[in-house]
Amino acid sequence: MYKLIDGKEISKSIRSELSNKISLLKKAVGLAVVLVGNNSASQVYVKNKIKACEEVGIKSFAHYLPENTSQTELENLLKKLADDETVHGILVQLPLPKHISEDALRLIPHEKDVDGFSAENVGSLCLKQKGTVPCTPYGIMKMLEYENIDICGKNAVVVGRSNIVGKPIAMLLLNSDATVTVCHSKTKNLKDICKSADILIVAIGKAKFIKSDMVKDGAVVIDVGMNRDESGKLCGDVDFESVKDKCSHITPVPGGVGPMTITMLMYNTYVSAKRSLK
Ligand code: GUN
């Protein structure tokens, strides 16, 4: 029998604790959320982030910029937000339109980089030093912690090598003493590598890609994907129905990693505000 890792429930408990902590701060906590363009998935993510801010008592400053925004216009906004003392966290929703370079994100001071994407924060993670941990990988680690899943000495396989999920989760697992393998589109023998995983993390954006013959009996499976299947229904990168009975633990989509990402964004923003009050 598998255990479902309920990201909504875990989020609820973290958010309620967080909401108490935020109410005890002497100043309002502020998060600026910047969305450039009309990507419909991004619009939903941003809406959910703003809703979560309301829920935990963070003041959100939403900036919706049109698709034809120039690099300079985005950079000017980021400079303004960097100097704004009421803003403790700045989030630019990715992906940006193709004509805008992610170099713009360098204008976010690392203390306000609540996504943990800056070179400073990435470096801290690699060096196992204090810093802001990217929200999705942080949320995954929290889920493993809540479920008392042992990481030390385990074979962890990460499928996907993105800067947002694959690379940082690999580093976090390594920092927790797992033996980590990172797979990607050019990996040979993916099936056998996945099958060696005690902990399998999948973040590739391909609907139902991981099938039961790629999963070891008793594995912990974390599905970061958010896709639509043939009939338009939300689904992950893991073929849940075929894989679930092989797992000791598995995350659902929706209701797994997604809510945890937003919860850890709220947490990172709180930490950023608290630090600024010192
Ligand atoms: N796009 C997909 N995931 C994320 C995330 O965690 N943060 C930001 N800023 N953009 C994203």
PDB file of C-alpha atoms and ligand atoms in Angstrom:
ATOM      1  CA  MET A   1       0.000   0.000   0.000  1.00  0.00           C
ATOM      2  CA  TYR A   2       1.432   3.388  -0.946  1.00  0.00           C
ATOM      3  CA  LYS A   3       1.210   6.518   1.148  1.00  0.00           C
ATOM      4  CA  LEU A   4       0.081   9.679  -0.616  1.00  0.00           C
ATOM      5  CA  ILE A   5       2.211  12.694   0.309  1.00  0.00           C
ATOM      6  CA  ASP A   6      -0.421  15.384   0.691  1.00  0.00           C
ATOM      7  CA  GLY A   7       1.200  18.710  -0.203  1.00  0.00           C
ATOM      8  CA  LYS A   8      -2.003  20.570   0.598  1.00  0.00           C
ATOM      9  CA  GLU A   9      -2.166  19.253   4.158  1.00  0.00           C
ATOM     10  CA  ILE A  10       1.536  19.832   4.842  1.00  0.00           C
ATOM     11  CA  SER A  11       1.197  23.326   3.381  1.00  0.00           C
ATOM     12  CA  LYS A  12      -1.765  24.079   5.587  1.00  0.00           C
ATOM     13  CA  SER A  13       0.202  23.279   8.705  1.00  0.00           C
ATOM     14  CA  ILE A  14       3.293  25.280   7.618  1.00  0.00           C
ATOM     15  CA  ARG A  15       1.174  28.254   6.482  1.00  0.00           C
ATOM     16  CA  SER A  16      -0.770  28.401   9.717  1.00  0.00           C
ATOM     17  CA  GLU A  17       2.446  28.490  11.764  1.00  0.00           C
ATOM     18  CA  LEU A  18       3.871  31.075   9.382  1.00  0.00           C
ATOM     19  CA  SER A  19       0.813  33.255   9.602  1.00  0.00           C
ATOM     20  CA  ASN A  20       1.268  33.432  13.400  1.00  0.00           C
ATOM     21  CA  LYS A  21       4.924  34.352  13.043  1.00  0.00           C
ATOM     22  CA  ILE A  22       4.120  37.073  10.503  1.00  0.00           C
ATOM     23  CA  SER A  23       1.485  38.598  12.780  1.00  0.00           C
ATOM     24  CA  LEU A  24       4.129  38.940  15.499  1.00  0.00           C
ATOM     25  CA  LEU A  25       6.501  40.988  13.322  1.00  0.00           C
ATOM     26  CA  LYS A  26       6.639  44.723  13.952  1.00  0.00           C
ATOM     27  CA  LYS A  27       6.407  45.628  10.261  1.00  0.00           C
ATOM     28  CA  ALA A  28       4.257  44.564   7.317  1.00  0.00           C
ATOM     29  CA  VAL A  29       5.901  41.927   5.114  1.00  0.00           C
ATOM     30  CA  GLY A  30       5.902  42.784   1.395  1.00  0.00           C
ATOM     31  CA  LEU A  31       6.345  40.617  -1.702  1.00  0.00           C
ATOM     32  CA  ALA A  32       6.547  42.053  -5.226  1.00  0.00           C
ATOM     33  CA  VAL A  33       5.365  39.643  -7.905  1.00  0.00           C
ATOM     34  CA  VAL A  34       6.273  40.518 -11.490  1.00  0.00           C
ATOM     35  CA  LEU A  35       4.649  38.817 -14.467  1.00  0.00           C
ATOM     36  CA  VAL A  36       5.681  39.761 -18.001  1.00  0.00           C
ATOM     37  CA  GLY A  37       3.400  38.659 -20.823  1.00  0.00           C
ATOM     38  CA  ASN A  38       0.424  36.341 -21.231  1.00  0.00           C
ATOM     39  CA  ASN A  39       1.677  32.832 -20.450  1.00  0.00           C
ATOM     40  CA  SER A  40      -1.508  31.224 -19.137  1.00  0.00           C
ATOM     41  CA  ALA A  41       0.225  28.767 -16.775  1.00  0.00           C
ATOM     42  CA  SER A  42       2.258  31.648 -15.302  1.00  0.00           C
ATOM     43  CA  GLN A  43      -0.927  33.671 -14.827  1.00  0.00           C
ATOM     44  CA  VAL A  44      -2.390  30.852 -12.723  1.00  0.00           C
ATOM     45  CA  TYR A  45       0.819  30.448 -10.674  1.00  0.00           C
ATOM     46  CA  VAL A  46       0.978  34.196  -9.997  1.00  0.00           C
ATOM     47  CA  LYS A  47      -2.679  34.319  -8.983  1.00  0.00           C
ATOM     48  CA  ASN A  48      -2.089  31.468  -6.529  1.00  0.00           C
ATOM     49  CA  LYS A  49       0.989  33.187  -5.110  1.00  0.00           C
ATOM     50  CA  ILE A  50      -0.959  36.390  -4.512  1.00  0.00           C
ATOM     51  CA  LYS A  51      -3.798  34.434  -2.898  1.00  0.00           C
ATOM     52  CA  ALA A  52      -1.314  32.702  -0.585  1.00  0.00           C
ATOM     53  CA  CYS A  53       0.081  36.109   0.445  1.00  0.00           C
ATOM     54  CA  GLU A  54      -3.397  37.152   1.568  1.00  0.00           C
ATOM     55  CA  GLU A  55      -3.819  33.905   3.466  1.00  0.00           C
ATOM     56  CA  VAL A  56      -0.634  34.291   5.535  1.00  0.00           C
ATOM     57  CA  GLY A  57      -0.730  38.091   5.928  1.00  0.00           C
ATOM     58  CA  ILE A  58       1.906  39.185   3.411  1.00  0.00           C
ATOM     59  CA  LYS A  59       1.246  42.368   1.431  1.00  0.00           C
ATOM     60  CA  SER A  60       1.604  41.588  -2.257  1.00  0.00           C
ATOM     61  CA  PHE A  61       2.564  44.118  -4.920  1.00  0.00           C
ATOM     62  CA  ALA A  62       1.554  42.676  -8.281  1.00  0.00           C
ATOM     63  CA  HIS A  63       3.165  44.067 -11.432  1.00  0.00           C
ATOM     64  CA  TYR A  64       1.624  42.816 -14.679  1.00  0.00           C
ATOM     65  CA  LEU A  65       3.706  43.948 -17.631  1.00  0.00           C
ATOM     66  CA  PRO A  66       2.626  43.480 -21.258  1.00  0.00           C
ATOM     67  CA  GLU A  67       4.234  40.932 -23.600  1.00  0.00           C
ATOM     68  CA  ASN A  68       6.058  43.725 -25.498  1.00  0.00           C
ATOM     69  CA  THR A  69       7.831  45.052 -22.385  1.00  0.00           C
ATOM     70  CA  SER A  70      11.474  45.866 -23.137  1.00  0.00           C
ATOM     71  CA  GLN A  71      14.504  44.606 -21.232  1.00  0.00           C
ATOM     72  CA  THR A  72      15.101  48.170 -19.980  1.00  0.00           C
ATOM     73  CA  GLU A  73      11.523  48.592 -18.751  1.00  0.00           C
ATOM     74  CA  LEU A  74      11.731  45.383 -16.722  1.00  0.00           C
ATOM     75  CA  GLU A  75      15.150  46.366 -15.401  1.00  0.00           C
ATOM     76  CA  ASN A  76      13.889  49.801 -14.359  1.00  0.00           C
ATOM     77  CA  LEU A  77      11.048  48.216 -12.402  1.00  0.00           C
ATOM     78  CA  LEU A  78      13.443  45.800 -10.694  1.00  0.00           C
ATOM     79  CA  LYS A  79      15.766  48.661  -9.712  1.00  0.00           C
ATOM     80  CA  LYS A  80      12.815  50.496  -8.178  1.00  0.00           C
ATOM     81  CA  LEU A  81      11.702  47.416  -6.243  1.00  0.00           C
ATOM     82  CA  ALA A  82      15.273  46.777  -5.101  1.00  0.00           C
ATOM     83  CA  ASP A  83      15.269  50.222  -3.439  1.00  0.00           C
ATOM     84  CA  ASP A  84      11.766  49.954  -1.979  1.00  0.00           C
ATOM     85  CA  GLU A  85      11.986  49.306   1.770  1.00  0.00           C
ATOM     86  CA  THR A  86       8.415  47.993   1.935  1.00  0.00           C
ATOM     87  CA  VAL A  87       9.349  45.182  -0.468  1.00  0.00           C
ATOM     88  CA  HIS A  88      11.185  42.303   1.219  1.00  0.00           C
ATOM     89  CA  GLY A  89      10.959  39.815  -1.614  1.00  0.00           C
ATOM     90  CA  ILE A  90      10.973  40.192  -5.400  1.00  0.00           C
ATOM     91  CA  LEU A  91       9.755  37.416  -7.643  1.00  0.00           C
ATOM     92  CA  VAL A  92       9.841  37.531 -11.427  1.00  0.00           C
ATOM     93  CA  GLN A  93       7.725  34.694 -12.764  1.00  0.00           C
ATOM     94  CA  LEU A  94       9.571  32.551 -15.299  1.00  0.00           C
ATOM     95  CA  PRO A  95       9.657  31.927 -18.195  1.00  0.00           C
ATOM     96  CA  LEU A  96      10.142  35.457 -19.481  1.00  0.00           C
ATOM     97  CA  PRO A  97       9.117  36.287 -23.080  1.00  0.00           C
ATOM     98  CA  LYS A  98      11.886  35.205 -25.483  1.00  0.00           C
ATOM     99  CA  HIS A  99      13.105  38.750 -26.222  1.00  0.00           C
ATOM    100  CA  ILE A 100      13.919  39.384 -22.540  1.00  0.00           C
ATOM    101  CA  SER A 101      17.110  37.981 -21.021  1.00  0.00           C
ATOM    102  CA  GLU A 102      17.059  36.437 -17.550  1.00  0.00           C
ATOM    103  CA  ASP A 103      20.141  38.593 -16.898  1.00  0.00           C
ATOM    104  CA  ALA A 104      17.576  41.164 -15.681  1.00  0.00           C
ATOM    105  CA  LEU A 105      17.194  39.043 -12.557  1.00  0.00           C
ATOM    106  CA  ARG A 106      20.705  40.063 -11.538  1.00  0.00           C
ATOM    107  CA  LEU A 107      19.187  43.392 -10.467  1.00  0.00           C
ATOM    108  CA  ILE A 108      17.353  41.658  -7.635  1.00  0.00           C
ATOM    109  CA  PRO A 109      19.541  42.024  -4.526  1.00  0.00           C
ATOM    110  CA  HIS A 110      20.267  38.559  -3.137  1.00  0.00           C
ATOM    111  CA  GLU A 111      18.619  39.506   0.182  1.00  0.00           C
ATOM    112  CA  LYS A 112      15.341  40.036  -1.716  1.00  0.00           C
ATOM    113  CA  ASP A 113      15.809  37.019  -3.987  1.00  0.00           C
ATOM    114  CA  VAL A 114      13.036  34.896  -2.448  1.00  0.00           C
ATOM    115  CA  ASP A 115      13.266  32.444  -5.379  1.00  0.00           C
ATOM    116  CA  GLY A 116      16.883  31.634  -4.501  1.00  0.00           C
ATOM    117  CA  PHE A 117      17.933  32.015  -8.150  1.00  0.00           C
ATOM    118  CA  SER A 118      20.827  34.482  -7.688  1.00  0.00           C
ATOM    119  CA  ALA A 119      24.445  33.398  -8.092  1.00  0.00           C
ATOM    120  CA  GLU A 120      24.992  34.256  -4.412  1.00  0.00           C
ATOM    121  CA  ASN A 121      22.170  31.977  -3.241  1.00  0.00           C
ATOM    122  CA  VAL A 122      23.043  29.186  -5.692  1.00  0.00           C
ATOM    123  CA  GLY A 123      26.638  29.392  -4.456  1.00  0.00           C
ATOM    124  CA  SER A 124      25.530  29.218  -0.818  1.00  0.00           C
ATOM    125  CA  LEU A 125      23.498  26.102  -1.569  1.00  0.00           C
ATOM    126  CA  CYS A 126      26.475  24.423  -3.283  1.00  0.00           C
ATOM    127  CA  LEU A 127      28.741  25.331  -0.380  1.00  0.00           C
ATOM    128  CA  LYS A 128      26.112  24.176   2.142  1.00  0.00           C
ATOM    129  CA  GLN A 129      26.033  27.628   3.638  1.00  0.00           C
ATOM    130  CA  LYS A 130      23.113  29.755   4.822  1.00  0.00           C
ATOM    131  CA  GLY A 131      21.125  31.323   1.985  1.00  0.00           C
ATOM    132  CA  THR A 132      17.735  31.297   0.296  1.00  0.00           C
ATOM    133  CA  VAL A 133      16.775  27.873  -1.031  1.00  0.00           C
ATOM    134  CA  PRO A 134      14.660  27.749  -4.236  1.00  0.00           C
ATOM    135  CA  CYS A 135      11.001  27.185  -3.381  1.00  0.00           C
ATOM    136  CA  THR A 136      10.172  23.950  -5.230  1.00  0.00           C
ATOM    137  CA  PRO A 137      13.252  22.004  -4.071  1.00  0.00           C
ATOM    138  CA  TYR A 138      12.796  23.401  -0.559  1.00  0.00           C
ATOM    139  CA  GLY A 139       9.168  22.236  -0.610  1.00  0.00           C
ATOM    140  CA  ILE A 140      10.246  18.751  -1.689  1.00  0.00           C
ATOM    141  CA  MET A 141      12.741  18.523   1.188  1.00  0.00           C
ATOM    142  CA  LYS A 142       9.999  19.619   3.622  1.00  0.00           C
ATOM    143  CA  MET A 143       7.687  16.895   2.300  1.00  0.00           C
ATOM    144  CA  LEU A 144      10.389  14.251   2.798  1.00  0.00           C
ATOM    145  CA  GLU A 145      10.994  15.608   6.297  1.00  0.00           C
ATOM    146  CA  TYR A 146       7.280  15.567   7.198  1.00  0.00           C
ATOM    147  CA  GLU A 147       7.016  11.968   6.038  1.00  0.00           C
ATOM    148  CA  ASN A 148      10.150  10.978   8.016  1.00  0.00           C
ATOM    149  CA  ILE A 149      11.808   9.679   4.871  1.00  0.00           C
ATOM    150  CA  ASP A 150      15.463   8.841   5.411  1.00  0.00           C
ATOM    151  CA  ILE A 151      17.776  10.391   2.830  1.00  0.00           C
ATOM    152  CA  CYS A 152      21.237   9.521   4.161  1.00  0.00           C
ATOM    153  CA  GLY A 153      22.910   6.862   2.011  1.00  0.00           C
ATOM    154  CA  LYS A 154      19.881   6.461  -0.283  1.00  0.00           C
ATOM    155  CA  ASN A 155      20.077   6.382  -4.075  1.00  0.00           C
ATOM    156  CA  ALA A 156      18.326   9.525  -5.247  1.00  0.00           C
ATOM    157  CA  VAL A 157      17.675   9.972  -8.953  1.00  0.00           C
ATOM    158  CA  VAL A 158      16.666  13.378 -10.290  1.00  0.00           C
ATOM    159  CA  VAL A 159      15.181  13.442 -13.777  1.00  0.00           C
ATOM    160  CA  GLY A 160      15.577  16.962 -15.201  1.00  0.00           C
ATOM    161  CA  ARG A 161      18.460  19.412 -14.815  1.00  0.00           C
ATOM    162  CA  SER A 162      16.726  22.790 -14.720  1.00  0.00           C
ATOM    163  CA  ASN A 163      18.093  25.677 -12.674  1.00  0.00           C
ATOM    164  CA  ILE A 164      14.718  25.950 -10.900  1.00  0.00           C
ATOM    165  CA  VAL A 165      14.290  22.332  -9.795  1.00  0.00           C
ATOM    166  CA  GLY A 166      16.710  19.651 -11.048  1.00  0.00           C
ATOM    167  CA  LYS A 167      20.045  21.208 -10.112  1.00  0.00           C
ATOM    168  CA  PRO A 168      19.049  22.626  -6.701  1.00  0.00           C
ATOM    169  CA  ILE A 169      17.152  19.496  -5.558  1.00  0.00           C
ATOM    170  CA  ALA A 170      20.173  17.397  -6.545  1.00  0.00           C
ATOM    171  CA  MET A 171      22.359  19.647  -4.389  1.00  0.00           C
ATOM    172  CA  LEU A 172      19.971  19.515  -1.420  1.00  0.00           C
ATOM    173  CA  LEU A 173      19.818  15.724  -1.576  1.00  0.00           C
ATOM    174  CA  LEU A 174      23.593  15.575  -1.828  1.00  0.00           C
ATOM    175  CA  ASN A 175      23.868  17.909   1.171  1.00  0.00           C
ATOM    176  CA  SER A 176      21.640  15.405   3.012  1.00  0.00           C
ATOM    177  CA  ASP A 177      24.064  12.576   2.168  1.00  0.00           C
ATOM    178  CA  ALA A 178      22.134  10.845  -0.608  1.00  0.00           C
ATOM    179  CA  THR A 179      23.994   9.325  -3.548  1.00  0.00           C
ATOM    180  CA  VAL A 180      22.620  11.485  -6.330  1.00  0.00           C
ATOM    181  CA  THR A 181      22.310  10.856 -10.063  1.00  0.00           C
ATOM    182  CA  VAL A 182      20.996  13.606 -12.337  1.00  0.00           C
ATOM    183  CA  CYS A 183      19.400  12.469 -15.615  1.00  0.00           C
ATOM    184  CA  HIS A 184      18.401  14.566 -18.614  1.00  0.00           C
ATOM    185  CA  SER A 185      17.364  14.369 -22.245  1.00  0.00           C
ATOM    186  CA  LYS A 186      20.734  12.975 -23.348  1.00  0.00           C
ATOM    187  CA  THR A 187      20.976  10.340 -20.595  1.00  0.00           C
ATOM    188  CA  LYS A 188      21.514   6.772 -21.799  1.00  0.00           C
ATOM    189  CA  ASN A 189      19.706   3.930 -20.130  1.00  0.00           C
ATOM    190  CA  LEU A 190      17.287   6.175 -18.264  1.00  0.00           C
ATOM    191  CA  LYS A 191      14.980   3.294 -17.365  1.00  0.00           C
ATOM    192  CA  ASP A 192      17.635   1.346 -15.450  1.00  0.00           C
ATOM    193  CA  ILE A 193      18.899   4.441 -13.658  1.00  0.00           C
ATOM    194  CA  CYS A 194      15.367   5.375 -12.563  1.00  0.00           C
ATOM    195  CA  LYS A 195      14.837   1.792 -11.440  1.00  0.00           C
ATOM    196  CA  SER A 196      17.835   2.086  -9.102  1.00  0.00           C
ATOM    197  CA  ALA A 197      16.248   5.000  -7.251  1.00  0.00           C
ATOM    198  CA  ASP A 198      15.143   4.778  -3.640  1.00  0.00           C
ATOM    199  CA  ILE A 199      14.008   8.374  -4.094  1.00  0.00           C
ATOM    200  CA  LEU A 200      12.916   9.409  -7.601  1.00  0.00           C
ATOM    201  CA  ILE A 201      12.323  13.103  -8.338  1.00  0.00           C
ATOM    202  CA  VAL A 202      10.879  13.943 -11.738  1.00  0.00           C
ATOM    203  CA  ALA A 203      10.835  17.469 -13.182  1.00  0.00           C
ATOM    204  CA  ILE A 204      10.801  17.344 -16.980  1.00  0.00           C
ATOM    205  CA  GLY A 205       7.402  18.649 -18.049  1.00  0.00           C
ATOM    206  CA  LYS A 206       6.322  15.535 -19.999  1.00  0.00           C
ATOM    207  CA  ALA A 207       2.892  14.155 -19.204  1.00  0.00           C
ATOM    208  CA  LYS A 208       2.929  10.661 -17.608  1.00  0.00           C
ATOM    209  CA  PHE A 209       6.499   9.999 -18.800  1.00  0.00           C
ATOM    210  CA  ILE A 210       7.544   7.739 -15.896  1.00  0.00           C
ATOM    211  CA  LYS A 211       5.916   4.317 -16.179  1.00  0.00           C
ATOM    212  CA  SER A 212       5.849   1.471 -13.655  1.00  0.00           C
ATOM    213  CA  ASP A 213       8.738  -0.402 -15.308  1.00  0.00           C
ATOM    214  CA  MET A 214      10.991   2.571 -14.434  1.00  0.00           C
ATOM    215  CA  VAL A 215      10.256   2.439 -10.705  1.00  0.00           C
ATOM    216  CA  LYS A 216      11.783   0.242  -8.004  1.00  0.00           C
ATOM    217  CA  ASP A 217       9.494  -1.532  -5.558  1.00  0.00           C
ATOM    218  CA  GLY A 218       9.137   0.596  -2.422  1.00  0.00           C
ATOM    219  CA  ALA A 219      10.493   3.795  -4.012  1.00  0.00           C
ATOM    220  CA  VAL A 220       9.552   7.304  -2.912  1.00  0.00           C
ATOM    221  CA  VAL A 221       8.330   9.165  -6.010  1.00  0.00           C
ATOM    222  CA  ILE A 222       8.105  12.959  -6.147  1.00  0.00           C
ATOM    223  CA  ASP A 223       6.343  14.354  -9.213  1.00  0.00           C
ATOM    224  CA  VAL A 224       7.120  17.995  -9.988  1.00  0.00           C
ATOM    225  CA  GLY A 225       5.326  17.996 -13.362  1.00  0.00           C
ATOM    226  CA  MET A 226       2.207  19.982 -14.123  1.00  0.00           C
ATOM    227  CA  ASN A 227       0.831  18.994 -17.522  1.00  0.00           C
ATOM    228  CA  ARG A 228      -2.453  18.259 -19.256  1.00  0.00           C
ATOM    229  CA  ASP A 229      -3.181  14.764 -20.526  1.00  0.00           C
ATOM    230  CA  GLU A 230      -4.964  13.804 -23.800  1.00  0.00           C
ATOM    231  CA  SER A 231      -8.341  14.666 -22.288  1.00  0.00           C
ATOM    232  CA  GLY A 232      -7.182  18.002 -20.866  1.00  0.00           C
ATOM    233  CA  LYS A 233      -6.956  16.793 -17.271  1.00  0.00           C
ATOM    234  CA  LEU A 234      -4.089  18.008 -15.052  1.00  0.00           C
ATOM    235  CA  CYS A 235      -1.401  15.383 -14.620  1.00  0.00           C
ATOM    236  CA  GLY A 236       2.223  15.076 -13.614  1.00  0.00           C
ATOM    237  CA  ASP A 237       5.372  13.689 -15.237  1.00  0.00           C
ATOM    238  CA  VAL A 238       4.625  10.336 -13.569  1.00  0.00           C
ATOM    239  CA  ASP A 239       1.928   7.962 -14.782  1.00  0.00           C
ATOM    240  CA  PHE A 240       0.333   7.930 -11.327  1.00  0.00           C
ATOM    241  CA  GLU A 241      -2.144   5.089 -11.876  1.00  0.00           C
ATOM    242  CA  SER A 242       0.475   2.683 -13.197  1.00  0.00           C
ATOM    243  CA  VAL A 243       3.228   3.669 -10.735  1.00  0.00           C
ATOM    244  CA  LYS A 244       1.417   4.160  -7.411  1.00  0.00           C
ATOM    245  CA  ASP A 245       1.250   0.529  -6.298  1.00  0.00           C
ATOM    246  CA  LYS A 246       5.006   0.147  -6.610  1.00  0.00           C
ATOM    247  CA  CYS A 247       5.737   3.085  -4.316  1.00  0.00           C
ATOM    248  CA  SER A 248       6.105   3.427  -0.589  1.00  0.00           C
ATOM    249  CA  HIS A 249       5.232   7.136  -1.020  1.00  0.00           C
ATOM    250  CA  ILE A 250       4.075   9.201  -3.991  1.00  0.00           C
ATOM    251  CA  THR A 251       2.944  12.809  -4.517  1.00  0.00           C
ATOM    252  CA  PRO A 252      -0.304  13.547  -6.384  1.00  0.00           C
ATOM    253  CA  VAL A 253      -0.732  16.121  -9.159  1.00  0.00           C
ATOM    254  CA  PRO A 254      -2.402  18.450  -8.396  1.00  0.00           C
ATOM    255  CA  GLY A 255      -2.074  18.772  -4.610  1.00  0.00           C
ATOM    256  CA  GLY A 256       1.507  17.571  -4.206  1.00  0.00           C
ATOM    257  CA  VAL A 257       4.575  19.677  -4.908  1.00  0.00           C
ATOM    258  CA  GLY A 258       2.608  22.700  -6.264  1.00  0.00           C
ATOM    259  CA  PRO A 259       1.195  23.986  -2.970  1.00  0.00           C
ATOM    260  CA  MET A 260       4.551  23.369  -1.264  1.00  0.00           C
ATOM    261  CA  THR A 261       6.355  25.627  -3.766  1.00  0.00           C
ATOM    262  CA  ILE A 262       4.066  28.504  -2.870  1.00  0.00           C
ATOM    263  CA  THR A 263       4.306  27.777   0.846  1.00  0.00           C
ATOM    264  CA  MET A 264       8.097  27.929   0.757  1.00  0.00           C
ATOM    265  CA  LEU A 265       7.889  31.194  -1.199  1.00  0.00           C
ATOM    266  CA  MET A 266       5.829  32.617   1.685  1.00  0.00           C
ATOM    267  CA  TYR A 267       8.386  31.246   4.125  1.00  0.00           C
ATOM    268  CA  ASN A 268      11.354  32.714   2.224  1.00  0.00           C
ATOM    269  CA  THR A 269       9.602  36.086   2.103  1.00  0.00           C
ATOM    270  CA  TYR A 270       8.988  36.011   5.846  1.00  0.00           C
ATOM    271  CA  VAL A 271      12.652  35.166   6.515  1.00  0.00           C
ATOM    272  CA  SER A 272      13.737  37.979   4.213  1.00  0.00           C
ATOM    273  CA  ALA A 273      11.506  40.487   6.048  1.00  0.00           C
ATOM    274  CA  LYS A 274      12.648  39.299   9.456  1.00  0.00           C
ATOM    275  CA  ARG A 275      16.283  39.659   8.408  1.00  0.00           C
ATOM    276  CA  SER A 276      15.641  43.244   7.215  1.00  0.00           C
ATOM    277  CA  LEU A 277      14.241  44.184  10.631  1.00  0.00           C
ATOM    278  CA  LYS A 278      17.479  43.313  12.412  1.00  0.00           C
TER     279      LYS A 278
HETATM  280  N1  GUN B   1       8.382  29.304 -12.993  1.00  0.00           N
HETATM  281  C1  GUN B   1       8.201  28.006 -12.654  1.00  0.00           C
HETATM  282  N2  GUN B   1       8.537  27.803 -11.361  1.00  0.00           N
HETATM  283  C2  GUN B   1       8.942  29.001 -10.880  1.00  0.00           C
HETATM  284  C3  GUN B   1       9.404  29.434  -9.599  1.00  0.00           C
HETATM  285  O1  GUN B   1       9.535  28.669  -8.628  1.00  0.00           O
HETATM  286  N3  GUN B   1       9.700  30.758  -9.503  1.00  0.00           N
HETATM  287  C4  GUN B   1       9.584  31.609 -10.548  1.00  0.00           C
HETATM  288  N4  GUN B   1       9.925  32.882 -10.360  1.00  0.00           N
HETATM  289  N5  GUN B   1       9.170  31.247 -11.743  1.00  0.00           N
HETATM  290  C5  GUN B   1       8.845  29.938 -11.901  1.00  0.00           C
END
